[in-house]
The first five atom37 places (N, CA, C, CB, O) and aatype in JSON, in Angstrom:
{
  "aatype": [12, 11, 1, 9, 1, 9, 15, 9, 9, 0, 4, 10, 9, 10, 7, 0, 4, 15, 15, 19, 8, 1, 19, 2, 7, 17, 18, 14, 19, 16, 3, 6, 14, 3, 2, 1, 9, 6, 7, 11, 0, 9, 19, 16, 16, 6, 3, 13, 3, 9, 0, 16, 10, 3, 16, 19, 13, 18, 14, 3, 12, 0, 19, 9, 6, 7, 1, 10, 11, 0, 3, 11, 10, 5, 11, 17, 0, 3, 0, 16, 6, 15, 1, 9, 7, 11, 1, 9, 7, 13, 19, 13, 11, 3, 15, 19, 9, 12, 15, 14, 16, 9, 2, 4, 1, 9, 6, 15, 7, 15, 13, 16, 9, 2, 15, 6, 3, 1, 2, 10, 9, 10, 6, 9, 18, 2, 15, 10, 2, 2, 15, 15, 6],
  "atom_mask": [
    [1, 1, 1, 1, 1],
    [1, 1, 1, 1, 1],
    [1, 1, 1, 1, 1],
    [1, 1, 1, 1, 1],
    [1, 1, 1, 1, 1],
    [1, 1, 1, 1, 1],
    [1, 1, 1, 1, 1],
    [1, 1, 1, 1, 1],
    [1, 1, 1, 1, 1],
    [1, 1, 1, 1, 1],
    [1, 1, 1, 1, 1],
    [1, 1, 1, 1, 1],
    [1, 1, 1, 1, 1],
    [1, 1, 1, 1, 1],
    [1, 1, 1, 0, 1],
    [1, 1, 1, 1, 1],
    [1, 1, 1, 1, 1],
    [1, 1, 1, 1, 1],
    [1, 1, 1, 1, 1],
    [1, 1, 1, 1, 1],
    [1, 1, 1, 1, 1],
    [1, 1, 1, 1, 1],
    [1, 1, 1, 1, 1],
    [1, 1, 1, 1, 1],
    [1, 1, 1, 0, 1],
    [1, 1, 1, 1, 1],
    [1, 1, 1, 1, 1],
    [1, 1, 1, 1, 1],
    [1, 1, 1, 1, 1],
    [1, 1, 1, 1, 1],
    [1, 1, 1, 1, 1],
    [1, 1, 1, 1, 1],
    [1, 1, 1, 1, 1],
    [1, 1, 1, 1, 1],
    [1, 1, 1, 1, 1],
    [1, 1, 1, 1, 1],
    [1, 1, 1, 1, 1],
    [1, 1, 1, 1, 1],
    [1, 1, 1, 0, 1],
    [1, 1, 1, 1, 1],
    [1, 1, 1, 1, 1],
    [1, 1, 1, 1, 1],
    [1, 1, 1, 1, 1],
    [1, 1, 1, 1, 1],
    [1, 1, 1, 1, 1],
    [1, 1, 1, 1, 1],
    [1, 1, 1, 1, 1],
    [1, 1, 1, 1, 1],
    [1, 1, 1, 1, 1],
    [1, 1, 1, 1, 1],
    [1, 1, 1, 1, 1],
    [1, 1, 1, 1, 1],
    [1, 1, 1, 1, 1],
    [1, 1, 1, 1, 1],
    [1, 1, 1, 1, 1],
    [1, 1, 1, 1, 1],
    [1, 1, 1, 1, 1],
    [1, 1, 1, 1, 1],
    [1, 1, 1, 1, 1],
    [1, 1, 1, 1, 1],
    [1, 1, 1, 1, 1],
    [1, 1, 1, 1, 1],
    [1, 1, 1, 1, 1],
    [1, 1, 1, 1, 1],
    [1, 1, 1, 1, 1],
    [1, 1, 1, 0, 1],
    [1, 1, 1, 1, 1],
    [1, 1, 1, 1, 1],
    [1, 1, 1, 1, 1],
    [1, 1, 1, 1, 1],
    [1, 1, 1, 1, 1],
    [1, 1, 1, 1, 1],
    [1, 1, 1, 1, 1],
    [1, 1, 1, 1, 1],
    [1, 1, 1, 1, 1],
    [1, 1, 1, 1, 1],
    [1, 1, 1, 1, 1],
    [1, 1, 1, 1, 1],
    [1, 1, 1, 1, 1],
    [1, 1, 1, 1, 1],
    [1, 1, 1, 1, 1],
    [1, 1, 1, 1, 1],
    [1, 1, 1, 1, 1],
    [1, 1, 1, 1, 1],
    [1, 1, 1, 0, 1],
    [1, 1, 1, 1, 1],
    [1, 1, 1, 1, 1],
    [1, 1, 1, 1, 1],
    [1, 1, 1, 0, 1],
    [1, 1, 1, 1, 1],
    [1, 1, 1, 1, 1],
    [1, 1, 1, 1, 1],
    [1, 1, 1, 1, 1],
    [1, 1, 1, 1, 1],
    [1, 1, 1, 1, 1],
    [1, 1, 1, 1, 1],
    [1, 1, 1, 1, 1],
    [1, 1, 1, 1, 1],
    [1, 1, 1, 1, 1],
    [1, 1, 1, 1, 1],
    [1, 1, 1, 1, 1],
    [1, 1, 1, 1, 1],
    [1, 1, 1, 1, 1],
    [1, 1, 1, 1, 1],
    [1, 1, 1, 1, 1],
    [1, 1, 1, 1, 1],
    [1, 1, 1, 1, 1],
    [1, 1, 1, 1, 1],
    [1, 1, 1, 0, 1],
    [1, 1, 1, 1, 1],
    [1, 1, 1, 1, 1],
    [1, 1, 1, 1, 1],
    [1, 1, 1, 1, 1],
    [1, 1, 1, 1, 1],
    [1, 1, 1, 1, 1],
    [1, 1, 1, 1, 1],
    [1, 1, 1, 1, 1],
    [1, 1, 1, 1, 1],
    [1, 1, 1, 1, 1],
    [1, 1, 1, 1, 1],
    [1, 1, 1, 1, 1],
    [1, 1, 1, 1, 1],
    [1, 1, 1, 1, 1],
    [1, 1, 1, 1, 1],
    [1, 1, 1, 1, 1],
    [1, 1, 1, 1, 1],
    [1, 1, 1, 1, 1],
    [1, 1, 1, 1, 1],
    [1, 1, 1, 1, 1],
    [1, 1, 1, 1, 1],
    [1, 1, 1, 1, 1],
    [1, 1, 1, 1, 1],
    [1, 1, 1, 1, 1]
  ],
  "atom_positions": [
    [[57.86, 72.75, 75.52], [58.97, 72.24, 75.25], [59.74, 71.88, 76.45], [59.58, 73.03, 74.46], [60.37, 70.83, 76.53]],
    [[59.68, 72.72, 77.32], [60.47, 72.46, 78.62], [59.83, 71.29, 79.3], [60.49, 73.75, 79.63], [60.54, 70.45, 79.86]],
    [[58.69, 71.19, 79.29], [58.1, 69.84, 80.06], [58.52, 68.69, 79.19], [56.34, 69.79, 80.24], [58.77, 67.64, 79.79]],
    [[58.65, 68.71, 77.94], [59.04, 67.46, 77.2], [60.41, 67.1, 77.45], [58.86, 67.6, 75.73], [60.72, 65.91, 77.51]],
    [[61.37, 68.13, 77.62], [62.56, 67.87, 78.06], [62.78, 67.2, 79.57], [63.18, 69.08, 77.92], [63.64, 66.35, 79.81]],
    [[61.97, 67.67, 80.4], [61.97, 67.19, 81.8], [61.51, 65.96, 81.63], [61.17, 67.97, 82.83], [62.25, 65.13, 82.16]],
    [[60.4, 65.41, 80.99], [60.06, 64.06, 80.9], [61.07, 63.15, 80.43], [59.0, 63.93, 80.13], [61.35, 62.09, 80.99]],
    [[61.69, 63.65, 79.22], [62.75, 62.64, 78.57], [63.82, 62.35, 79.61], [63.5, 63.27, 77.2], [64.3, 61.22, 79.72]],
    [[64.26, 63.58, 80.53], [65.43, 63.38, 81.26], [64.97, 62.31, 82.56], [66.05, 64.92, 81.75], [65.64, 61.35, 82.97]],
    [[63.79, 62.71, 83.0], [63.15, 61.75, 83.98], [63.16, 60.38, 83.77], [61.89, 62.02, 84.14], [63.49, 59.53, 84.6]],
    [[62.65, 60.13, 82.23], [62.58, 58.73, 81.7], [64.04, 58.11, 81.78], [62.0, 58.73, 80.13], [64.33, 57.07, 82.37]],
    [[64.82, 58.85, 81.15], [66.45, 58.44, 81.23], [66.98, 57.88, 82.58], [67.38, 59.74, 80.95], [67.58, 56.82, 82.75]],
    [[66.63, 58.86, 83.56], [67.21, 58.67, 84.92], [66.65, 57.39, 85.47], [66.88, 59.89, 85.89], [67.35, 56.48, 85.93]],
    [[65.3, 57.38, 85.39], [64.64, 56.08, 86.01], [64.92, 54.87, 85.25], [63.11, 56.19, 86.09], [64.93, 53.78, 85.82]],
    [[65.17, 55.0, 83.87], [65.91, 53.67, 83.21], [67.07, 53.4, 83.62], [0.0, 0.0, 0.0], [67.36, 52.23, 83.87]],
    [[67.97, 54.39, 83.78], [69.44, 53.9, 84.12], [69.37, 53.45, 85.63], [70.65, 55.18, 83.89], [70.29, 52.77, 86.06]],
    [[68.38, 53.79, 86.44], [68.51, 53.26, 87.82], [67.84, 51.86, 87.96], [67.86, 54.27, 88.83], [67.94, 51.27, 89.03]],
    [[67.19, 51.34, 86.95], [66.65, 50.06, 87.2], [67.77, 48.95, 87.4], [65.72, 49.71, 86.05], [68.82, 49.01, 86.76]],
    [[67.53, 47.97, 88.27], [68.68, 46.99, 88.61], [68.31, 45.72, 87.75], [68.78, 46.61, 90.33], [67.15, 45.46, 87.42]],
    [[69.34, 44.98, 87.42], [69.22, 43.76, 86.79], [68.5, 42.64, 87.52], [70.46, 43.35, 86.46], [68.86, 42.5, 88.68]],
    [[67.72, 41.96, 87.14], [66.99, 40.85, 87.64], [67.97, 39.58, 87.6], [65.66, 40.64, 86.78], [68.55, 39.29, 86.55]],
    [[68.13, 38.84, 88.75], [69.08, 37.66, 88.87], [68.25, 36.48, 88.83], [69.95, 37.67, 90.19], [67.22, 36.44, 89.51]],
    [[68.53, 35.65, 88.2], [67.84, 34.07, 88.26], [68.04, 33.51, 89.46], [68.41, 32.98, 87.24], [69.21, 33.61, 89.82]],
    [[67.28, 32.91, 90.26], [67.37, 32.23, 91.64], [68.5, 31.16, 91.4], [65.87, 31.5, 92.16], [68.29, 30.37, 90.47]],
    [[69.68, 31.03, 92.11], [70.58, 30.26, 92.16], [71.79, 30.54, 92.82], [0.0, 0.0, 0.0], [71.85, 31.49, 93.59]],
    [[72.76, 29.83, 92.6], [74.36, 30.01, 93.12], [75.03, 31.05, 92.43], [75.3, 28.7, 92.86], [74.86, 31.12, 91.21]],
    [[75.72, 31.85, 92.96], [76.58, 32.94, 92.41], [77.79, 33.18, 93.21], [75.83, 34.22, 92.31], [77.82, 33.13, 94.44]],
    [[78.85, 33.47, 92.36], [80.12, 34.02, 93.17], [79.96, 35.28, 93.86], [81.29, 34.23, 92.28], [79.53, 36.22, 93.19]],
    [[80.21, 35.43, 94.96], [79.85, 36.87, 95.84], [81.0, 37.33, 96.52], [78.69, 36.7, 97.03], [81.88, 36.51, 96.78]],
    [[81.13, 38.49, 96.85], [82.21, 39.1, 97.47], [82.21, 38.67, 99.07], [82.11, 40.69, 97.23], [81.33, 37.94, 99.51]],
    [[83.17, 39.16, 99.81], [83.2, 38.81, 101.09], [82.08, 39.5, 101.85], [84.5, 39.09, 101.63], [81.5, 40.46, 101.34]],
    [[81.66, 38.93, 103.39], [80.79, 39.71, 103.93], [81.39, 40.92, 104.47], [80.1, 39.04, 104.84], [82.61, 40.85, 104.6]],
    [[80.88, 41.94, 104.8], [79.26, 42.04, 104.83], [78.67, 42.52, 103.72], [78.73, 42.88, 105.86], [77.47, 42.79, 103.67]],
    [[79.59, 42.68, 102.65], [78.71, 43.3, 101.26], [77.98, 42.23, 100.69], [79.68, 43.92, 99.96], [76.76, 42.39, 100.55]],
    [[78.58, 41.04, 100.29], [77.99, 39.87, 99.75], [77.23, 40.48, 98.34], [76.93, 39.11, 100.92], [76.04, 40.35, 98.05]],
    [[78.25, 41.14, 97.62], [77.85, 41.48, 96.3], [77.93, 40.37, 95.18], [78.65, 42.58, 95.92], [78.9, 39.63, 95.04]],
    [[76.89, 40.35, 94.47], [77.21, 39.29, 93.51], [78.43, 39.73, 92.37], [75.8, 38.91, 92.75], [78.47, 40.89, 91.96]],
    [[79.3, 38.8, 91.97], [80.46, 39.23, 91.25], [80.13, 38.73, 89.89], [81.85, 38.68, 91.83], [80.78, 39.27, 88.99]],
    [[79.35, 37.89, 89.55], [79.51, 37.48, 88.14], [78.13, 36.67, 87.75], [0.0, 0.0, 0.0], [77.09, 36.88, 88.38]],
    [[78.17, 35.96, 86.92], [76.94, 35.17, 86.26], [76.98, 33.86, 87.16], [77.14, 34.81, 84.44], [77.94, 33.31, 87.71]],
    [[75.68, 33.53, 87.12], [75.27, 32.25, 87.93], [76.22, 31.17, 87.67], [73.82, 31.73, 87.55], [76.65, 30.98, 86.54]],
    [[76.6, 30.35, 88.81], [77.23, 29.1, 88.69], [76.22, 28.05, 88.3], [77.94, 28.75, 89.94], [76.42, 27.34, 87.32]],
    [[75.13, 27.91, 89.06], [74.06, 27.13, 88.53], [72.49, 27.63, 89.22], [74.46, 25.5, 88.87], [72.39, 28.02, 90.38]],
    [[71.58, 27.56, 88.47], [70.05, 28.17, 88.84], [69.46, 27.06, 89.14], [69.16, 28.99, 87.69], [69.82, 25.93, 88.82]],
    [[68.3, 27.45, 89.92], [67.48, 26.5, 90.49], [66.9, 25.57, 89.65], [66.55, 27.04, 91.14], [66.43, 24.52, 90.1]],
    [[66.89, 25.89, 88.26], [66.47, 24.9, 87.21], [67.51, 23.8, 86.98], [66.21, 25.63, 85.87], [67.27, 22.87, 86.21]],
    [[68.57, 23.91, 87.58], [69.69, 22.91, 87.47], [69.6, 21.99, 88.71], [71.16, 23.64, 87.4], [70.35, 21.02, 88.84]],
    [[68.69, 22.29, 89.59], [68.65, 21.25, 90.76], [67.96, 20.01, 90.51], [68.0, 21.8, 91.93], [66.8, 20.02, 90.12]],
    [[68.62, 18.91, 90.72], [67.77, 17.68, 90.66], [67.02, 17.41, 91.75], [68.49, 16.56, 90.44], [65.86, 17.13, 91.45]],
    [[67.33, 17.4, 93.16], [66.61, 16.96, 94.25], [66.61, 18.14, 95.1], [67.16, 15.71, 94.91], [67.6, 18.87, 95.07]],
    [[65.6, 18.42, 95.87], [65.68, 19.3, 97.06], [64.64, 18.81, 98.18], [65.37, 20.85, 96.62], [63.43, 18.71, 98.02]],
    [[65.23, 18.57, 99.14], [64.33, 18.05, 100.18], [64.36, 19.27, 101.59], [64.97, 16.33, 100.64], [65.25, 20.09, 101.81]],
    [[63.28, 19.07, 102.26], [63.09, 20.02, 103.44], [63.36, 19.29, 104.65], [61.65, 20.63, 103.52], [62.87, 18.18, 104.85]],
    [[64.13, 19.87, 105.47], [64.53, 19.32, 106.87], [64.13, 20.37, 107.79], [66.11, 18.98, 107.05], [64.56, 21.52, 107.7]],
    [[63.29, 19.96, 108.71], [62.7, 21.18, 109.55], [63.36, 20.6, 110.88], [60.79, 21.4, 109.57], [63.52, 19.41, 111.13]],
    [[63.68, 21.62, 111.63], [64.14, 21.46, 112.89], [63.41, 22.43, 113.8], [65.6, 21.63, 112.93], [63.24, 23.6, 113.49]],
    [[62.94, 21.86, 115.01], [61.87, 22.54, 115.68], [62.7, 23.41, 116.78], [60.72, 21.45, 116.34], [62.05, 24.26, 117.38]],
    [[63.69, 23.31, 117.02], [64.46, 24.1, 118.2], [65.83, 24.16, 117.49], [64.53, 23.26, 119.87], [66.39, 23.11, 117.15]],
    [[66.36, 25.32, 117.26], [65.67, 26.54, 117.29], [64.85, 26.77, 115.96], [66.67, 27.67, 117.54], [65.38, 26.55, 114.87]],
    [[63.59, 27.18, 116.06], [62.73, 27.1, 114.91], [63.15, 27.41, 113.6], [61.75, 27.83, 115.11], [62.97, 28.52, 113.11]],
    [[63.76, 26.36, 112.92], [64.32, 26.78, 111.7], [64.27, 25.58, 110.78], [65.73, 27.31, 111.89], [63.97, 24.48, 111.25]],
    [[64.55, 25.74, 109.43], [64.36, 24.71, 108.36], [65.66, 24.82, 107.35], [62.87, 24.98, 107.53], [66.17, 25.93, 107.17]],
    [[66.09, 23.82, 106.81], [67.12, 23.54, 105.83], [66.74, 23.02, 104.77], [68.03, 22.81, 106.22], [65.98, 22.06, 104.87]],
    [[67.12, 23.45, 103.53], [66.92, 22.64, 102.21], [68.35, 21.93, 102.14], [66.55, 23.68, 100.74], [69.4, 22.39, 102.57]],
    [[68.18, 20.79, 101.54], [69.14, 19.98, 101.26], [68.97, 19.54, 99.87], [69.2, 18.94, 102.18], [67.85, 19.12, 99.58]],
    [[69.94, 19.57, 98.89], [69.7, 19.29, 97.54], [70.99, 18.76, 96.72], [0.0, 0.0, 0.0], [72.11, 18.82, 97.22]],
    [[70.76, 18.3, 95.57], [71.69, 18.01, 94.57], [71.46, 18.37, 93.11], [71.88, 16.74, 94.64], [70.36, 18.35, 92.55]],
    [[72.6, 18.68, 92.57], [72.38, 19.08, 90.97], [72.28, 17.99, 90.15], [73.52, 19.92, 90.34], [72.71, 16.87, 90.45]],
    [[71.63, 18.32, 88.95], [71.51, 17.32, 87.85], [72.68, 17.01, 87.37], [70.74, 17.69, 86.79], [73.55, 17.87, 87.28]],
    [[72.9, 15.64, 86.96], [74.29, 14.93, 86.43], [75.11, 15.85, 85.6], [74.03, 13.61, 85.51], [76.33, 15.98, 85.68]],
    [[74.24, 16.52, 84.71], [74.79, 17.48, 83.48], [75.58, 18.65, 84.23], [73.41, 18.2, 82.45], [76.48, 19.16, 83.56]],
    [[75.42, 19.07, 85.32], [75.91, 20.2, 85.98], [76.94, 19.93, 87.24], [74.7, 20.95, 86.42], [77.39, 20.86, 87.92]],
    [[77.21, 18.66, 87.45], [78.32, 18.23, 88.39], [79.68, 18.84, 88.01], [78.45, 16.67, 88.39], [80.32, 19.52, 88.82]],
    [[80.03, 18.63, 86.95], [81.35, 19.07, 86.58], [81.49, 20.57, 86.57], [81.7, 18.53, 85.26], [82.61, 21.02, 86.79]],
    [[80.52, 21.4, 86.34], [80.5, 22.83, 86.26], [80.61, 23.26, 87.66], [79.24, 23.39, 85.56], [81.34, 24.24, 87.84]],
    [[79.99, 22.7, 88.8], [79.78, 22.66, 90.23], [80.86, 22.44, 90.54], [78.89, 21.84, 90.82], [81.47, 23.32, 91.13]],
    [[81.35, 21.46, 90.33], [82.88, 21.02, 91.01], [83.81, 21.82, 90.62], [83.47, 19.62, 90.64], [84.7, 22.01, 91.46]],
    [[83.92, 22.5, 89.39], [85.23, 23.27, 88.74], [84.75, 24.71, 89.48], [85.36, 23.3, 86.67], [85.59, 25.35, 90.1]],
    [[83.55, 25.12, 89.4], [83.38, 26.28, 90.36], [83.62, 26.44, 91.65], [82.36, 26.59, 90.39], [84.19, 27.43, 92.1]],
    [[83.15, 25.32, 92.46], [83.61, 25.38, 93.87], [85.2, 25.28, 94.13], [82.92, 24.24, 94.61], [85.76, 25.86, 95.06]],
    [[85.89, 24.43, 93.1], [87.15, 24.57, 93.35], [87.89, 25.82, 93.08], [87.66, 23.68, 92.77], [88.87, 26.14, 93.77]],
    [[87.43, 26.6, 92.03], [88.04, 27.82, 91.9], [87.74, 28.86, 92.89], [87.77, 28.28, 90.71], [88.47, 29.84, 92.98]],
    [[86.57, 28.67, 93.74], [86.0, 29.63, 94.62], [86.76, 29.23, 96.17], [84.2, 29.49, 94.58], [86.43, 29.96, 97.1]],
    [[87.74, 28.11, 96.46], [88.08, 27.75, 97.43], [88.73, 29.11, 98.27], [88.86, 26.6, 97.12], [89.53, 29.86, 97.71]],
    [[88.35, 29.29, 99.4], [88.85, 30.38, 100.25], [87.89, 31.47, 99.99], [0.0, 0.0, 0.0], [87.84, 32.31, 100.88]],
    [[87.1, 31.66, 98.97], [86.19, 32.57, 98.95], [84.7, 32.09, 98.96], [86.48, 33.32, 97.91], [84.44, 30.95, 99.32]],
    [[83.7, 33.0, 98.56], [82.4, 32.78, 98.93], [81.64, 32.55, 97.68], [81.87, 33.89, 99.74], [81.94, 33.09, 96.61]],
    [[80.51, 31.61, 97.86], [79.54, 31.73, 96.8], [78.21, 32.0, 97.65], [79.48, 30.34, 95.8], [78.12, 31.74, 98.85]],
    [[77.15, 32.59, 96.85], [75.97, 32.87, 97.54], [74.78, 32.43, 96.88], [0.0, 0.0, 0.0], [74.67, 32.55, 95.66]],
    [[73.74, 31.84, 97.71], [72.54, 31.46, 97.05], [71.75, 32.69, 97.08], [71.81, 30.25, 97.71], [71.63, 33.33, 98.13]],
    [[71.17, 33.11, 95.89], [70.43, 34.14, 95.39], [68.95, 33.77, 95.27], [70.99, 34.55, 94.13], [68.65, 32.82, 94.56]],
    [[67.97, 34.51, 95.95], [66.6, 34.14, 95.71], [65.95, 35.66, 95.84], [65.99, 32.93, 96.84], [66.1, 36.48, 96.74]],
    [[65.12, 35.74, 94.51], [64.49, 37.04, 94.53], [65.46, 38.36, 94.76], [63.45, 36.96, 95.64], [65.15, 39.33, 95.45]],
    [[66.64, 38.19, 94.06], [67.49, 39.15, 93.71], [68.41, 39.45, 95.03], [66.68, 40.37, 93.17], [69.18, 40.41, 95.0]],
    [[68.3, 38.65, 96.14], [68.75, 38.72, 97.42], [69.79, 37.7, 97.72], [67.67, 38.61, 98.3], [69.62, 36.54, 97.35]],
    [[70.84, 38.04, 98.34], [71.89, 36.88, 98.82], [71.27, 36.41, 99.96], [73.46, 37.33, 99.18], [71.12, 37.2, 100.89]],
    [[70.85, 35.17, 100.07], [70.33, 34.4, 101.29], [71.28, 33.87, 102.27], [69.57, 33.27, 100.87], [71.09, 33.87, 103.48]],
    [[72.44, 33.36, 101.6], [73.38, 32.71, 102.36], [74.78, 32.86, 101.52], [72.91, 31.18, 102.64], [74.81, 32.94, 100.3]],
    [[75.8, 32.88, 102.27], [77.15, 32.82, 101.42], [78.25, 32.23, 102.0], [77.64, 34.1, 101.06], [79.2, 32.84, 102.5]],
    [[78.12, 31.07, 101.92], [79.34, 29.99, 102.89], [80.66, 30.41, 102.09], [79.06, 27.82, 102.74], [80.66, 30.87, 100.95]],
    [[81.7, 30.19, 102.81], [83.12, 30.16, 102.36], [83.42, 28.66, 101.86], [84.15, 30.62, 103.62], [83.21, 27.66, 102.55]],
    [[83.91, 28.65, 100.66], [84.11, 27.26, 99.86], [85.29, 26.62, 100.78], [84.62, 27.47, 98.03], [86.1, 27.45, 101.19]],
    [[85.47, 25.53, 101.1], [86.73, 25.02, 101.75], [87.25, 23.9, 100.76], [86.44, 24.41, 103.31], [88.37, 23.48, 101.04]],
    [[86.68, 23.4, 99.73], [86.92, 22.4, 98.98], [86.26, 22.21, 97.59], [86.68, 21.45, 99.72], [85.22, 22.8, 97.33]],
    [[86.85, 21.4, 96.73], [86.02, 21.08, 95.52], [84.85, 20.25, 95.91], [86.83, 20.34, 94.45], [84.97, 19.32, 96.71]],
    [[83.72, 20.57, 95.35], [82.52, 19.7, 95.77], [82.0, 18.93, 94.53], [81.3, 20.62, 96.41], [81.4, 19.48, 93.6]],
    [[82.28, 17.62, 94.6], [82.17, 16.83, 93.24], [80.9, 16.31, 93.51], [83.33, 15.63, 92.88], [80.41, 16.0, 92.42]],
    [[80.15, 16.07, 94.38], [78.95, 15.28, 94.58], [77.71, 16.2, 94.08], [78.81, 14.83, 96.19], [76.62, 15.66, 93.92]],
    [[77.87, 17.59, 93.81], [76.89, 18.13, 93.46], [75.83, 18.52, 94.52], [0.0, 0.0, 0.0], [74.7, 18.87, 94.16]],
    [[76.19, 18.44, 95.84], [75.34, 18.43, 96.94], [75.33, 20.03, 97.55], [75.9, 17.26, 98.05], [76.33, 20.74, 97.44]],
    [[74.38, 20.4, 98.04], [74.4, 21.68, 98.78], [73.46, 21.86, 99.78], [74.24, 22.73, 97.95], [72.56, 21.03, 99.84]],
    [[73.48, 23.01, 100.8], [72.2, 22.99, 101.67], [72.04, 24.6, 101.44], [72.38, 22.36, 103.48], [72.86, 25.41, 101.02]],
    [[70.85, 24.75, 101.81], [70.43, 26.31, 101.99], [69.74, 26.43, 103.17], [69.51, 26.92, 100.85], [68.73, 25.76, 103.38]],
    [[70.28, 27.39, 104.13], [69.63, 27.69, 105.13], [69.6, 29.19, 105.82], [70.04, 26.81, 105.9], [70.55, 29.97, 105.67]],
    [[68.52, 29.49, 106.51], [68.69, 30.75, 107.13], [68.01, 30.89, 108.42], [68.25, 31.78, 106.28], [67.04, 30.17, 108.65]],
    [[68.37, 31.65, 109.21], [67.49, 31.78, 110.49], [65.99, 32.06, 110.29], [68.02, 32.91, 111.35], [65.17, 31.86, 111.19]],
    [[65.63, 32.6, 108.92], [64.26, 32.78, 108.9], [63.71, 31.68, 108.21], [63.87, 34.02, 108.32], [63.82, 31.4, 107.01]],
    [[62.99, 30.98, 109.22], [62.15, 29.62, 108.63], [61.28, 29.86, 107.71], [61.31, 28.87, 109.61], [61.11, 28.96, 106.88]],
    [[60.57, 30.98, 107.57], [59.67, 31.18, 106.74], [60.09, 31.32, 105.44], [59.01, 32.1, 107.08], [59.45, 30.87, 104.49]],
    [[61.25, 31.97, 105.32], [62.1, 32.39, 103.89], [62.43, 31.04, 103.43], [63.65, 33.4, 104.08], [62.2, 30.75, 102.25]],
    [[62.98, 30.08, 104.32], [63.34, 28.78, 103.72], [62.12, 28.11, 103.12], [63.98, 27.86, 104.75], [62.2, 27.55, 102.03]],
    [[60.94, 28.16, 103.85], [59.81, 27.3, 103.35], [59.39, 28.15, 102.08], [58.51, 27.05, 104.51], [59.03, 27.48, 101.12]],
    [[59.38, 29.26, 101.95], [59.23, 30.14, 100.7], [59.87, 29.52, 99.53], [59.86, 31.53, 100.9], [59.34, 29.06, 98.52]],
    [[61.29, 29.61, 99.92], [62.32, 28.99, 98.85], [62.0, 27.67, 98.34], [63.71, 28.84, 99.42], [61.93, 27.46, 97.13]],
    [[61.8, 26.76, 99.23], [61.48, 25.28, 99.03], [59.99, 25.09, 98.19], [61.4, 24.53, 100.61], [59.85, 24.29, 97.26]],
    [[59.03, 25.9, 98.67], [57.81, 25.9, 97.98], [58.06, 26.34, 96.5], [56.8, 26.81, 98.7], [57.41, 25.86, 95.57]],
    [[59.0, 27.26, 96.34], [59.08, 28.11, 95.02], [59.85, 26.81, 94.08], [60.16, 29.85, 95.22], [59.68, 26.75, 92.86]],
    [[60.58, 25.97, 94.71], [61.28, 25.12, 94.0], [60.69, 23.94, 93.42], [62.2, 24.81, 94.68], [61.09, 23.35, 92.42]],
    [[59.4, 23.55, 94.38], [58.5, 22.49, 94.03], [57.53, 23.08, 92.97], [57.73, 21.92, 95.32], [57.08, 22.33, 92.1]],
    [[57.19, 24.42, 93.01], [56.32, 24.81, 92.05], [56.89, 24.95, 90.37], [55.84, 26.13, 92.61], [56.22, 24.92, 89.34]],
    [[58.28, 25.08, 90.53], [58.94, 25.38, 89.28], [59.19, 24.0, 88.49], [60.3, 26.17, 89.56], [59.39, 23.89, 87.28]],
    [[59.14, 22.91, 89.55], [59.37, 21.58, 88.84], [58.22, 21.02, 88.3], [59.94, 20.58, 89.7], [58.33, 19.99, 87.64]],
    [[56.88, 21.63, 88.51], [55.77, 20.74, 88.06], [55.54, 21.38, 86.5], [54.3, 20.82, 89.18], [54.68, 20.91, 85.76]]
  ]
}
């Protein structure tokens, strides 16, 4: 009987500690250094219309430049306007990759994703191409 109670308690504890999986995309985040996700996704990678890779060989880095689908432009513009002076973060595999401070409303639907980790940017870019096929 004691083993059953211990097993039940262990299952409850392990279940309560599991984290929520976030879909890759742009989210409101807190200020650095925390970069905690504050809410639901503004847009996800499924909402990306175009994503291109720009590689710069010095310093060894890469940048993804993208634009959202037409039906997400208004949502992006409104979200960026409401976040002026605050941060949004690009989340990939449940981690905030970058979190720029928003300076103005972005009506074009354009964005960039960058990191000092070139391999990470290449992995993100490849995942975007694989999800669109």
